[in-house]
Short mmCIF file of C-alpha atoms in Angstrom, two decimals:
data_model
loop_
_atom_site.label_atom_id
_atom_site.label_comp_id
_atom_site.label_asym_id
_atom_site.label_seq_id
_atom_site.Cartn_x
_atom_site.Cartn_y
_atom_site.Cartn_z
CA TYR A 358 10.11 22.04 -22.81
CA VAL A 359 11.97 20.31 -19.69
CA HIS A 360 9.14 17.71 -18.33
CA GLU A 361 9.31 14.28 -16.19
CA ALA A 362 9.85 12.41 -18.77
CA LEU A 363 12.78 13.69 -21.13
CA ALA A 364 15.62 11.57 -20.47
CA ASP A 365 18.40 13.48 -18.85
CA GLY A 366 21.58 13.94 -21.60
CA ASP A 367 18.37 15.94 -22.81
CA ARG A 368 17.47 17.59 -20.15
CA GLU A 369 21.25 18.16 -19.62
CA ILE A 370 20.74 20.31 -23.06
CA VAL A 371 18.03 21.94 -22.12
CA GLU A 372 19.52 23.13 -19.28
CA LYS A 373 23.26 24.00 -20.98
CA LEU A 374 21.71 25.86 -23.74
CA PHE A 375 19.87 28.15 -21.29
CA VAL A 376 22.31 29.12 -19.59
CA SER A 377 24.15 30.09 -22.12
CA GLY A 378 21.36 31.95 -23.71
CA ALA A 379 20.98 30.66 -26.77
CA ILE A 380 17.78 29.45 -25.79
CA GLN A 381 15.22 32.43 -24.05
CA VAL A 382 12.09 29.99 -22.96
CA VAL A 383 12.08 27.65 -20.81
CA VAL A 384 8.32 25.73 -20.14
CA GLY A 385 8.41 23.20 -17.72
CA THR A 386 6.09 21.57 -15.82
CA PRO A 387 5.68 21.58 -11.85
CA GLY A 388 7.00 18.70 -11.61
CA SER A 389 10.91 19.27 -13.06
CA SER A 390 11.48 22.51 -10.61
CA TRP A 391 13.14 19.30 -8.52
CA THR A 392 14.46 17.56 -10.80
CA SER A 393 16.04 20.31 -13.00
CA SER A 394 19.12 22.70 -10.88
CA ALA A 395 20.28 24.51 -13.28
CA ILE A 396 17.50 26.42 -14.39
CA TYR A 397 16.87 29.68 -12.87
CA GLY A 398 15.57 32.77 -14.93
CA LYS A 399 14.95 36.50 -13.86
CA LEU A 400 11.04 36.66 -14.67
CA VAL A 401 9.16 32.64 -13.71
CA ILE A 402 5.39 33.02 -14.58
CA VAL A 403 3.52 30.12 -12.46
CA ALA A 404 0.72 29.53 -15.12
CA GLY A 405 -1.91 27.92 -12.59
CA THR A 406 -2.40 26.61 -8.92
CA ALA A 407 -4.16 23.29 -9.66
CA GLU A 408 -3.84 20.22 -11.45
CA GLU A 409 -6.92 18.60 -13.43
CA GLU A 410 -7.04 15.26 -11.87
CA SER A 411 -9.41 14.27 -15.08
CA THR A 412 -11.21 16.30 -17.50
CA SER A 413 -13.74 18.04 -15.75
CA ALA A 414 -13.01 20.65 -14.35
CA LEU A 415 -15.14 20.36 -11.40
CA HIS A 416 -12.62 18.12 -10.10
CA ARG A 417 -8.86 20.66 -9.69
CA SER A 418 -6.50 19.79 -7.51
CA GLU A 419 -4.10 22.88 -5.58
CA TYR A 420 -0.70 22.22 -5.81
CA PRO A 421 0.99 22.01 -2.46
CA LEU A 422 2.07 25.00 -0.99
CA SER A 423 5.91 23.98 -0.38
CA GLU A 424 4.84 23.23 -4.82
CA VAL A 425 4.38 26.53 -5.02
CA MET A 426 7.32 27.79 -3.41
CA HIS A 427 10.25 26.17 -4.40
CA MET A 428 8.14 27.16 -8.41
CA MET A 429 8.64 31.14 -7.11
CA GLY A 430 12.44 30.45 -5.32
CA ARG A 431 12.90 29.85 -9.42
CA ALA A 432 13.47 33.19 -10.33
CA GLY A 433 16.32 35.33 -9.94
CA ARG A 434 19.97 34.10 -10.96
CA PRO A 435 22.29 33.15 -9.01
CA LYS A 436 25.23 35.21 -9.43
CA ALA A 437 23.29 36.46 -12.15
CA ASP A 438 20.45 39.24 -10.40
CA SER A 439 20.09 41.10 -7.06
CA SER A 440 16.14 40.32 -7.26
CA GLY A 441 13.42 37.98 -9.10
CA VAL A 442 10.37 38.49 -10.19
CA CYS A 443 7.57 35.35 -10.16
CA VAL A 444 3.75 35.80 -11.43
CA VAL A 445 1.13 33.59 -9.72
CA LEU A 446 -2.13 33.15 -12.15
CA THR A 447 -4.63 31.56 -10.08
CA SER A 448 -8.46 31.01 -9.76
CA PRO A 449 -10.20 33.34 -8.97
CA SER A 450 -11.74 31.11 -5.33
CA GLN A 451 -7.54 31.23 -4.54
CA ARG A 452 -6.60 34.55 -5.02
CA GLU A 453 -7.31 35.58 -1.58
CA HIS A 454 -4.87 33.02 0.21
CA TYR A 455 -2.48 33.20 -2.22
CA ARG A 456 -2.93 37.27 -1.18
CA LYS A 457 -2.95 36.59 1.97
CA PHE A 458 0.65 33.62 1.94
CA LEU A 459 2.15 36.27 0.36
CA GLY A 460 2.01 38.71 2.62
CA GLU A 461 1.71 37.15 5.99
CA PRO A 462 4.04 34.21 7.45
CA LEU A 463 2.39 30.46 7.96
CA PRO A 464 2.31 29.11 11.13
CA VAL A 465 4.57 26.48 11.13
CA GLU A 466 3.00 23.33 13.14
CA SER A 467 4.17 19.93 14.68
CA HIS A 468 3.65 16.31 12.93
CA LEU A 469 5.85 14.92 16.36
CA ASP A 470 2.14 13.19 17.50
CA LEU A 471 2.45 11.67 14.13
CA VAL A 472 6.34 10.11 14.56
CA LEU A 473 5.42 10.15 18.36
CA ALA A 474 6.04 5.43 18.74
CA ASP A 475 9.39 6.70 16.04
CA GLN A 476 10.96 9.01 17.91
CA LEU A 477 10.34 8.28 21.55
CA ASN A 478 11.51 4.69 20.67
CA ALA A 479 15.16 6.38 20.10
CA GLU A 480 15.54 8.33 23.13
CA ILE A 481 14.38 5.13 25.40
CA VAL A 482 17.34 3.61 23.08
CA ALA A 483 19.89 6.29 23.78
CA ARG A 484 18.48 6.33 27.07
CA VAL A 485 17.50 9.14 27.26
CA ILE A 486 14.40 9.14 28.17
CA GLU A 487 14.23 5.79 31.38
CA THR A 488 10.97 6.07 32.15
CA LYS A 489 7.49 8.15 32.34
CA GLN A 490 8.32 10.54 33.03
CA ASP A 491 10.94 11.75 30.97
CA ALA A 492 8.66 11.39 28.70
CA VAL A 493 6.41 13.89 29.67
CA ASP A 494 9.30 15.99 30.59
CA TYR A 495 10.83 15.70 26.87
CA MET A 496 7.57 16.64 25.52
CA THR A 497 8.29 19.80 27.27
CA TRP A 498 10.77 20.67 25.06
CA THR A 499 9.39 20.11 21.41
CA LEU A 500 7.47 22.54 19.26
CA PHE A 501 4.61 20.53 19.50
CA TYR A 502 4.26 21.24 23.18
CA ARG A 503 5.00 25.28 22.59
CA ARG A 504 1.61 25.11 19.63
CA LEU A 505 -0.73 22.93 21.50
CA PRO A 506 -2.26 26.65 23.60
CA GLN A 507 -1.79 28.27 20.25
CA ASN A 508 -3.25 26.49 17.35
CA PRO A 509 -5.56 23.57 19.50
CA ASN A 510 -8.15 22.71 17.00
CA TYR A 511 -5.25 21.16 14.87
CA TYR A 512 -3.79 19.34 17.56
CA ASN A 513 -7.81 17.41 18.03
CA MET A 514 -7.43 19.60 21.89
CA HIS A 515 -11.20 20.99 23.76
CA GLY A 516 -8.89 24.04 25.74
CA THR A 517 -5.88 25.52 26.59
CA SER A 518 -5.65 25.17 30.18
CA HIS A 519 -2.69 23.70 31.62
CA HIS A 520 -4.99 20.27 32.88
CA HIS A 521 -6.30 19.86 29.12
CA ILE A 522 -2.43 20.04 28.24
CA SER A 523 -1.25 17.49 30.75
CA ASP A 524 -4.19 15.02 29.94
CA HIS A 525 -3.27 15.21 26.15
CA LEU A 526 0.21 14.71 26.03
CA SER A 527 -0.08 12.03 28.61
CA GLU A 528 -2.94 10.18 26.46
CA LEU A 529 -1.07 10.90 23.79
CA ILE A 530 2.28 9.07 24.99
CA GLU A 531 0.40 6.44 27.29
CA SER A 532 -0.94 6.13 23.52
CA ALA A 533 2.85 5.14 21.54
CA LEU A 534 4.22 3.75 24.51
CA GLU A 535 1.11 0.64 23.99
CA ASP A 536 2.27 0.75 20.94
CA LEU A 537 5.46 -0.10 21.12
CA GLU A 538 5.12 -3.24 23.77
CA GLN A 539 2.65 -4.46 21.55
CA CYS A 540 4.85 -4.42 18.59
CA ARG A 541 8.12 -5.82 20.67
CA CYS A 542 10.35 -2.77 21.13
CA VAL A 543 9.74 -1.51 24.69
CA ALA A 544 9.77 -3.19 28.40
CA SER A 545 7.89 -1.48 30.65
CA GLU A 546 7.89 -2.52 34.63
CA GLY A 547 5.77 -0.86 36.86
CA ASP A 548 2.81 1.34 37.30
CA LEU A 549 3.51 4.81 38.65
CA ASP A 550 6.91 5.93 37.83
CA MET A 551 7.07 3.55 34.78
CA ALA A 552 10.32 2.39 34.09
CA LEU A 553 11.45 1.74 29.99
CA GLY A 554 13.69 -0.24 28.88
CA PRO A 555 15.16 -0.76 24.91
CA LEU A 556 13.89 -4.37 23.34
CA ASN A 557 15.71 -5.74 20.30
CA LEU A 558 13.02 -5.13 17.67
CA GLY A 559 13.06 -1.07 19.34
CA MET A 560 16.95 -1.17 18.72
CA VAL A 561 16.47 -2.47 15.41
CA ALA A 562 14.43 -0.13 14.22
CA ALA A 563 16.35 2.98 15.66
CA TYR A 564 20.00 1.44 14.76
CA TYR A 565 18.80 1.97 11.17
CA TYR A 566 16.06 4.86 12.07
CA ILE A 567 13.09 3.01 10.20
CA LYS A 568 9.93 2.95 11.21
CA TYR A 569 8.88 0.37 14.71
CA ILE A 570 6.28 -1.26 12.16
CA THR A 571 8.82 -2.01 9.92
CA VAL A 572 10.34 -3.65 12.02
CA GLU A 573 7.69 -5.61 13.69
CA ARG A 574 6.78 -6.57 10.57
CA PHE A 575 9.64 -7.91 9.23
CA ALA A 576 10.30 -10.08 13.48
CA SER A 577 6.20 -11.57 12.09
CA TRP A 578 6.30 -12.35 9.16
CA ILE A 579 10.12 -13.58 8.02
CA LEU A 580 9.76 -17.45 8.63
CA PRO A 581 12.51 -20.17 9.46
CA LYS A 582 11.80 -21.11 5.97
CA THR A 583 11.68 -17.50 4.39
CA ARG A 584 13.41 -17.22 1.27
CA ASN A 585 14.20 -14.81 -1.57
CA ARG A 586 10.55 -14.60 -3.14
CA GLY A 587 9.47 -14.55 0.65
CA LEU A 588 11.79 -11.04 1.40
CA LEU A 589 11.02 -10.10 -1.57
CA GLU A 590 7.68 -9.84 -0.36
CA VAL A 591 7.88 -9.17 2.79
CA LEU A 592 10.22 -5.54 2.32
CA SER A 593 8.10 -4.27 -0.28
CA ARG A 594 5.65 -4.02 2.55
CA ALA A 595 7.58 -1.59 4.56
CA LYS A 596 5.95 0.94 6.44
CA GLU A 597 8.95 3.38 4.76
CA PHE A 598 6.24 2.45 1.05
CA ASP A 599 3.46 3.46 2.08
CA GLU A 600 3.97 7.10 0.62
CA VAL A 601 5.76 6.26 -2.36
CA PRO A 602 3.87 7.59 -5.43
CA VAL A 603 0.43 6.95 -7.10
CA ARG A 604 -0.13 8.69 -9.75
CA LEU A 605 -3.44 9.18 -12.50
CA GLY A 606 -2.74 6.21 -15.22
CA ASP A 607 0.06 4.07 -13.34
CA ASP A 608 -1.94 1.02 -13.63
CA ASP A 609 -1.73 0.65 -17.06
CA ALA A 610 2.35 0.70 -16.50
CA PHE A 611 2.09 -1.47 -13.77
CA ARG A 612 0.31 -3.82 -15.18
CA LYS A 613 2.32 -4.87 -18.11
CA ILE A 614 5.21 -4.51 -16.05
CA ALA A 615 3.57 -7.67 -14.46
CA ALA A 616 3.12 -9.06 -17.11
CA HIS A 617 7.02 -9.63 -18.18
CA VAL A 618 7.70 -9.98 -13.72
CA PRO A 619 9.61 -13.30 -12.80
CA ILE A 620 7.16 -13.47 -9.66
CA ALA A 621 3.85 -12.93 -10.36
CA LEU A 622 2.02 -11.69 -7.29
CA GLY A 623 -1.30 -12.50 -5.84
CA SER A 624 -2.94 -15.60 -6.95
CA GLU A 625 -4.59 -16.48 -10.09
CA ASN A 626 -8.47 -15.13 -8.91
CA GLU A 627 -7.16 -12.23 -6.68
CA VAL A 628 -7.84 -8.68 -8.40
CA LEU A 629 -4.33 -6.92 -7.52
CA ARG A 630 -4.28 -3.11 -7.17
CA TYR A 631 -1.79 -1.61 -8.61
CA SER A 632 -2.55 2.20 -7.45
CA ASN A 633 -1.36 -0.01 -3.73
CA PRO A 634 1.79 2.06 -2.97
CA HIS A 635 3.32 -1.77 -1.87
CA VAL A 636 1.95 -4.25 -4.67
CA LYS A 637 3.58 -0.67 -6.58
CA THR A 638 7.39 -1.36 -5.24
CA HIS A 639 7.30 -5.49 -5.51
CA LEU A 640 7.55 -4.25 -9.17
CA LEU A 641 9.59 -2.05 -9.62
CA LEU A 642 11.94 -3.44 -7.23
CA GLN A 643 11.59 -6.80 -9.56
CA THR A 644 12.13 -3.93 -12.79
CA HIS A 645 15.75 -3.03 -10.88
CA PHE A 646 17.10 -6.52 -10.67
CA SER A 647 15.54 -7.53 -13.75
CA ARG A 648 17.42 -3.98 -15.91
CA MET A 649 14.14 -3.48 -16.75
CA GLY A 650 14.37 0.25 -18.82
CA ILE A 651 11.62 2.74 -17.46
CA ALA A 652 11.65 6.25 -17.83
CA GLY A 653 10.54 9.84 -16.14
CA GLU A 654 8.44 9.15 -12.62
CA LEU A 655 8.58 5.35 -12.99
CA LYS A 656 12.33 5.48 -12.35
CA GLU A 657 13.26 8.39 -10.23
CA ASP A 658 10.89 6.13 -7.85
CA ARG A 659 12.30 3.15 -8.31
CA GLU A 660 15.99 4.91 -7.32
CA THR A 661 14.14 5.89 -4.54
CA VAL A 662 12.66 3.34 -3.17
CA VAL A 663 15.49 0.76 -4.32
CA ARG A 664 17.74 3.66 -2.31
CA ASN A 665 15.38 3.81 0.45
CA SER A 666 16.23 -0.85 0.39
CA LEU A 667 19.11 -1.30 1.29
CA ARG A 668 19.03 -0.58 5.17
CA LEU A 669 16.06 -1.73 5.50
CA VAL A 670 17.19 -5.71 4.43
CA GLN A 671 20.32 -5.30 7.08
CA ALA A 672 17.16 -4.18 9.06
CA MET A 673 16.35 -7.69 7.65
CA VAL A 674 19.61 -10.05 8.52
CA ASP A 675 20.21 -8.29 12.34
CA VAL A 676 15.70 -9.31 13.20
CA THR A 677 16.07 -12.66 11.12
CA SER A 678 19.92 -13.15 13.15
CA SER A 679 18.75 -12.99 16.70
CA ALA A 680 15.31 -15.43 15.55
CA GLY A 681 19.06 -17.93 15.07
CA TRP A 682 17.62 -18.49 11.35
CA LEU A 683 20.33 -19.50 9.30
CA LYS A 684 18.30 -19.91 6.59
CA PRO A 685 16.56 -16.13 6.03
CA ALA A 686 19.58 -14.16 7.45
CA LEU A 687 21.20 -15.68 4.80
CA ALA A 688 18.64 -15.23 2.16
CA ALA A 689 18.94 -11.57 2.90
CA MET A 690 22.48 -11.39 2.45
CA GLU A 691 21.79 -12.52 -0.99
CA LEU A 692 19.17 -9.50 -1.40
CA SER A 693 21.64 -6.93 -0.48
CA GLN A 694 23.81 -8.28 -3.04
CA MET A 695 20.55 -7.84 -5.88
CA ILE A 696 19.79 -4.11 -4.76
CA VAL A 697 23.22 -3.27 -5.30
CA GLN A 698 24.11 -4.91 -8.42
CA ALA A 699 20.42 -5.55 -9.68
CA LEU A 700 20.34 -8.69 -10.37
CA TRP A 701 19.15 -11.70 -9.72
CA SER A 702 20.73 -14.15 -7.16
CA LYS A 703 20.87 -16.97 -10.21
CA ASP A 704 21.96 -14.57 -12.16
CA SER A 705 25.79 -15.07 -13.91
CA PRO A 706 28.03 -13.01 -11.44
CA LEU A 707 29.83 -11.67 -14.92
CA LEU A 708 27.04 -9.98 -15.53
CA GLN A 709 28.22 -7.43 -12.98
CA LEU A 710 30.93 -6.56 -15.30
CA PRO A 711 30.21 -3.76 -18.26
CA HIS A 712 29.92 -5.19 -20.69
CA ILE A 713 28.55 -7.69 -20.70
CA ASP A 714 25.19 -9.03 -21.06
CA LYS A 715 22.91 -11.79 -21.14
CA SER A 716 23.79 -13.80 -23.98
CA LYS A 717 27.77 -13.02 -23.96
CA ALA A 718 27.84 -14.55 -20.39
CA GLU A 719 25.70 -17.70 -22.07
CA GLU A 720 28.67 -17.89 -24.15
CA LEU A 721 31.26 -17.76 -21.38
CA ALA A 722 29.58 -20.16 -20.03
CA LYS A 723 29.96 -23.26 -22.82
CA LEU A 724 33.41 -21.79 -22.90
CA GLY A 725 33.89 -23.01 -18.33
CA VAL A 726 33.45 -19.61 -17.01
CA ASP A 727 31.11 -18.93 -15.04
CA GLY A 728 32.91 -16.48 -12.85
CA ILE A 729 34.52 -14.04 -12.40
CA PHE A 730 37.87 -14.98 -10.95
CA PRO A 731 37.37 -18.53 -13.38
CA LEU A 732 37.52 -14.87 -16.20
CA LEU A 733 40.85 -13.99 -14.32
CA ASP A 734 42.20 -17.02 -14.89
CA MET A 735 42.27 -17.83 -18.53
CA GLU A 736 45.35 -16.57 -21.03
CA ASP A 737 45.28 -13.24 -21.89
CA ASP A 738 44.42 -13.67 -25.45
CA GLU A 739 42.31 -16.52 -25.07
CA ARG A 740 40.36 -13.54 -22.61
CA VAL A 741 40.38 -10.50 -25.98
CA LYS A 742 39.39 -13.41 -28.03
CA ALA A 743 36.82 -15.01 -25.76
CA LEU A 744 35.10 -11.28 -24.82
CA GLY A 745 35.52 -10.18 -28.24
CA LEU A 746 35.65 -6.40 -27.35
CA PRO A 747 37.20 -3.25 -28.53
CA PRO A 748 40.62 -2.04 -26.43
CA ARG A 749 38.08 1.20 -24.74
CA LYS A 750 35.37 -1.62 -23.90
CA LEU A 751 38.43 -4.08 -22.80
CA ALA A 752 39.68 -1.21 -20.46
CA ASP A 753 36.01 -1.19 -18.47
CA LEU A 754 36.19 -4.19 -18.35
CA ALA A 755 39.74 -4.67 -16.83
CA GLU A 756 39.02 -1.61 -14.24
CA ALA A 757 35.53 -2.90 -12.94
CA CYS A 758 38.05 -6.68 -12.50
CA ASN A 759 40.09 -4.93 -10.17
CA GLN A 760 37.23 -3.92 -7.92
CA TYR A 761 36.13 -6.93 -7.65
CA PRO A 762 37.15 -8.71 -3.94
CA SER A 763 39.55 -11.90 -4.13
CA VAL A 764 39.81 -11.56 -0.54
CA GLU A 765 41.15 -14.78 1.75
CA MET A 766 39.30 -16.12 5.20
CA ASP A 767 42.06 -17.92 7.49
CA TYR A 768 40.12 -18.78 11.14
CA LYS A 769 41.19 -20.91 14.46
CA VAL A 770 38.65 -21.99 16.69
CA GLN A 771 39.92 -21.71 20.17
CA GLN A 772 38.63 -25.07 21.90
CA THR A 773 36.78 -28.22 19.96
CA THR A 774 35.29 -29.50 22.95
CA VAL A 775 33.25 -28.02 25.57
CA PRO A 776 30.50 -28.75 28.05
CA ALA A 777 26.91 -27.46 26.92
CA GLY A 778 26.36 -23.96 26.77
CA ASP A 779 29.97 -23.05 27.38
CA SER A 780 31.19 -20.17 24.60
CA VAL A 781 32.92 -21.05 22.49
CA VAL A 782 35.60 -18.41 20.25
CA VAL A 783 35.97 -18.05 16.70
CA LYS A 784 39.08 -16.02 15.69
CA VAL A 785 38.92 -14.84 12.26
CA GLN A 786 41.21 -12.83 9.93
CA VAL A 787 39.56 -12.24 6.19
CA SER A 788 42.56 -10.22 4.03
CA ARG A 789 42.05 -9.19 0.40
CA ASP A 790 44.49 -9.60 -2.35
CA VAL A 791 45.82 -6.74 -3.13
CA ASP A 792 47.68 -6.73 -6.66
CA GLU A 793 51.47 -4.95 -5.92
CA ASP A 794 51.14 -2.45 -8.72
CA GLU A 795 48.89 -0.30 -7.30
CA ASP A 796 49.05 3.08 -5.56
CA GLU A 797 50.80 3.02 -2.47
CA GLU A 798 49.15 5.26 -1.30
CA ARG A 799 45.93 4.23 -1.49
CA ASP A 800 44.42 4.64 2.16
CA LYS A 801 44.47 1.13 3.40
CA LYS A 802 42.34 0.91 6.19
CA ARG A 803 39.16 2.18 4.58
CA ALA A 804 37.07 -0.03 2.39
CA PRO A 805 36.54 0.02 -1.54
CA LEU A 806 33.82 1.60 -3.13
CA VAL A 807 32.35 -0.78 -5.01
CA HIS A 808 30.94 -0.99 -8.90
CA ALA A 809 27.70 -0.04 -8.65
CA PRO A 810 27.02 1.41 -12.05
CA HIS A 811 23.22 0.47 -11.31
CA TYR A 812 22.84 1.66 -7.59
CA PRO A 813 22.06 4.88 -7.57
CA LYS A 814 24.51 6.33 -4.85
CA ARG A 815 28.41 5.40 -3.90
CA LYS A 816 28.90 2.42 -1.72
CA GLU A 817 31.81 0.91 0.24
CA GLU A 818 32.04 -2.95 1.00
CA GLY A 819 30.68 -4.35 3.85
CA TRP A 820 30.79 -8.17 4.68
CA TRP A 821 28.93 -10.30 7.72
CA LEU A 822 30.91 -13.23 8.91
CA VAL A 823 28.58 -16.27 10.27
CA VAL A 824 28.91 -19.49 12.01
CA GLY A 825 24.92 -21.67 11.56
CA GLU A 826 24.50 -25.53 11.39
CA ALA A 827 22.90 -25.19 7.83
CA GLY A 828 21.28 -28.80 8.75
CA SER A 829 19.96 -27.66 12.09
CA ASN A 830 18.90 -24.32 10.10
CA THR A 831 20.38 -22.53 12.97
CA LEU A 832 22.13 -19.07 13.04
CA LEU A 833 24.71 -19.16 16.32
CA SER A 834 26.77 -15.94 15.59
CA VAL A 835 26.83 -13.30 13.34
CA LYS A 836 29.03 -10.16 13.29
CA ARG A 837 29.45 -6.45 10.49
CA VAL A 838 32.37 -6.24 9.48
CA VAL A 839 34.26 -3.46 7.45
CA PHE A 840 37.89 -3.67 6.17
CA GLY A 841 40.42 -2.51 3.96
CA ASP A 842 43.16 -4.80 3.25
CA SER A 843 42.54 -6.96 5.73
CA THR A 844 41.10 -7.21 8.90
CA LYS A 845 41.12 -9.65 12.56
CA THR A 846 38.33 -10.12 14.52
CA LYS A 847 36.70 -13.08 16.13
CA LEU A 848 33.06 -14.88 16.46
CA GLU A 849 31.64 -15.71 19.59
CA PHE A 850 28.92 -18.65 20.55
CA THR A 851 27.29 -20.76 22.99
CA ALA A 852 27.79 -24.65 22.48
CA PRO A 853 24.33 -26.38 21.94
CA GLN A 854 22.76 -27.49 24.95
CA GLY A 855 21.05 -30.08 23.16
CA GLU A 856 22.70 -33.40 22.37
CA PRO A 857 25.92 -34.48 22.62
CA ARG A 858 27.41 -34.51 20.32
CA LYS A 859 29.77 -33.65 17.25
CA TYR A 860 27.90 -30.69 14.82
CA ASN A 861 29.35 -30.01 11.38
CA LEU A 862 29.52 -25.39 11.86
CA SER A 863 30.32 -23.68 8.89
CA LEU A 864 31.41 -19.87 8.82
CA TYR A 865 30.60 -17.50 5.99
CA LEU A 866 31.59 -14.50 4.80
CA MET A 867 28.69 -12.84 3.28
CA SER A 868 29.39 -9.98 1.59
CA ASP A 869 26.49 -7.14 0.99
CA SER A 870 27.23 -5.87 -2.59
CA TYR A 871 28.73 -8.68 -5.16
CA LEU A 872 27.22 -11.57 -6.48
CA GLY A 873 29.67 -15.04 -6.13
CA CYS A 874 33.23 -13.73 -3.75
CA ASP A 875 31.37 -15.29 -0.62
CA LEU A 876 32.92 -17.28 1.21
CA GLU A 877 31.92 -20.77 2.99
CA GLU A 878 34.58 -22.65 5.51
CA ASN A 879 33.66 -25.93 7.38
CA PHE A 880 34.12 -27.58 11.41
CA GLU A 881 33.58 -29.51 13.33
CA ILE A 882 32.48 -29.14 16.97
CA ASP A 883 32.39 -31.48 20.26
CA VAL A 884 29.62 -30.92 22.85
CA ALA A 885 30.36 -32.89 25.60
CA PRO A 886 27.52 -33.37 28.51
CA VAL A 887 27.66 -30.47 31.08
CA VAL A 888 29.08 -32.49 34.22
CA GLU A 889 27.63 -31.43 37.64
CA GLU A 890 29.32 -30.57 40.84
CA GLY A 891 30.80 -33.18 42.60
CA GLU A 892 30.25 -36.27 39.89
CA PRO A 893 33.01 -37.32 38.33
CA ALA A 894 33.48 -36.99 34.34
CA LYS A 895 32.58 -40.79 32.50
CA ALA A 896 35.74 -42.56 31.47
CA GLU A 897 35.34 -43.26 27.50
#
């Protein structure tokens, strides 16, 4: 019996036994047809096309046709059968529906109108659409435009004439452009031949392929004093998580989870709606950071949430950087590290290593070892004794330590005394401490893979270079860099135009994947008053 809550190891055993012929019949749930990639049979029986939402037979929900088709697709073993047989058992009321579905192709309808604003934003950023007329012309090349006269009722259109179609398109485009303008993603100019241009939020949404509403929420809800806790709340309310599935019976599971996570949701007197997908997202992210064990469908939901969170956090960094706020931007970068390593920012960096749990990390902390670099600096015998691990586990730990980035940062400020408002350039070189014994055929220009066993997909290292003034919470420049052994780049920013004085600035190198390896260097620039043209400079 294969179901969503079956452990991965058990599922693999069942699949191998079925493929080898040791098991002749497998019974599975509809959801298992998506998770079990190796189970195909000469005969597939779909034992019902509806699920009961309660004990009453009156409350039945038909499976989507896409799910029924996926179950039918399991008929016929690849490279073994030239054909397959599928028997669909359904209620008498649905018999004609499925007979028609099997005998006649269903029309494919467009849903472009539901995501039109995001599509227009992407095309405006790419300069494909530069005027309102361009947007209308663009729509005439879509499936949506072709289906309008074929099925007008489906698209809430009252006629099929050219006049009806033109009015319907104009109304949709005007509404989408108005939404984009209100969310500060697009700027327009003129009335008749409206010129359209992208704004910063629109470019961020298009670059990271996220919804324009999400970017607008980031810009509106993140404040200069927002830190990790607030960013986590904003992240969980992203529009992308509207479709996180909430199933019958999830309430009880999430009520128990909410009692064991560090951050409480809502106020004391507030009744939480665990059926809210954003509440579920917040709790799933907390279970991820706490490395809390969950199974079945909830585990799959968490992997989906975590997989989608990283690009949202990267967009969050861009939004806060555009606002010129240093501390929220650094907090967002730390949130990226938390997502990749499945840890809270306050947790010991040693927990990124295999076979190190919290109790072992506490023991090492008592010895003065509070990070990976102090662990590597220990004498071999002393380290082996402190870890108390067998040779095989020590080998796993050593391999992870070798992947942990050891980087150095050198910088040079080209001009330390500048007039207010002038350009300041900081040249930066970042180099990696590479073991000479490593394979010489290694690609020195490609970023290494991250050791992240709790992150659901492979990831390459990425870094941010940031210049800012911590005292005033001002971010002056930010740049994302990806490198192999070394890289050279420069950060350029405008000297502060406030009071002429010495500014204590910081240069940060922030990882997007690892905790405990960030670097910070401090330097000063002397901002002089602006000398007007023809005005002699004041003698010191």
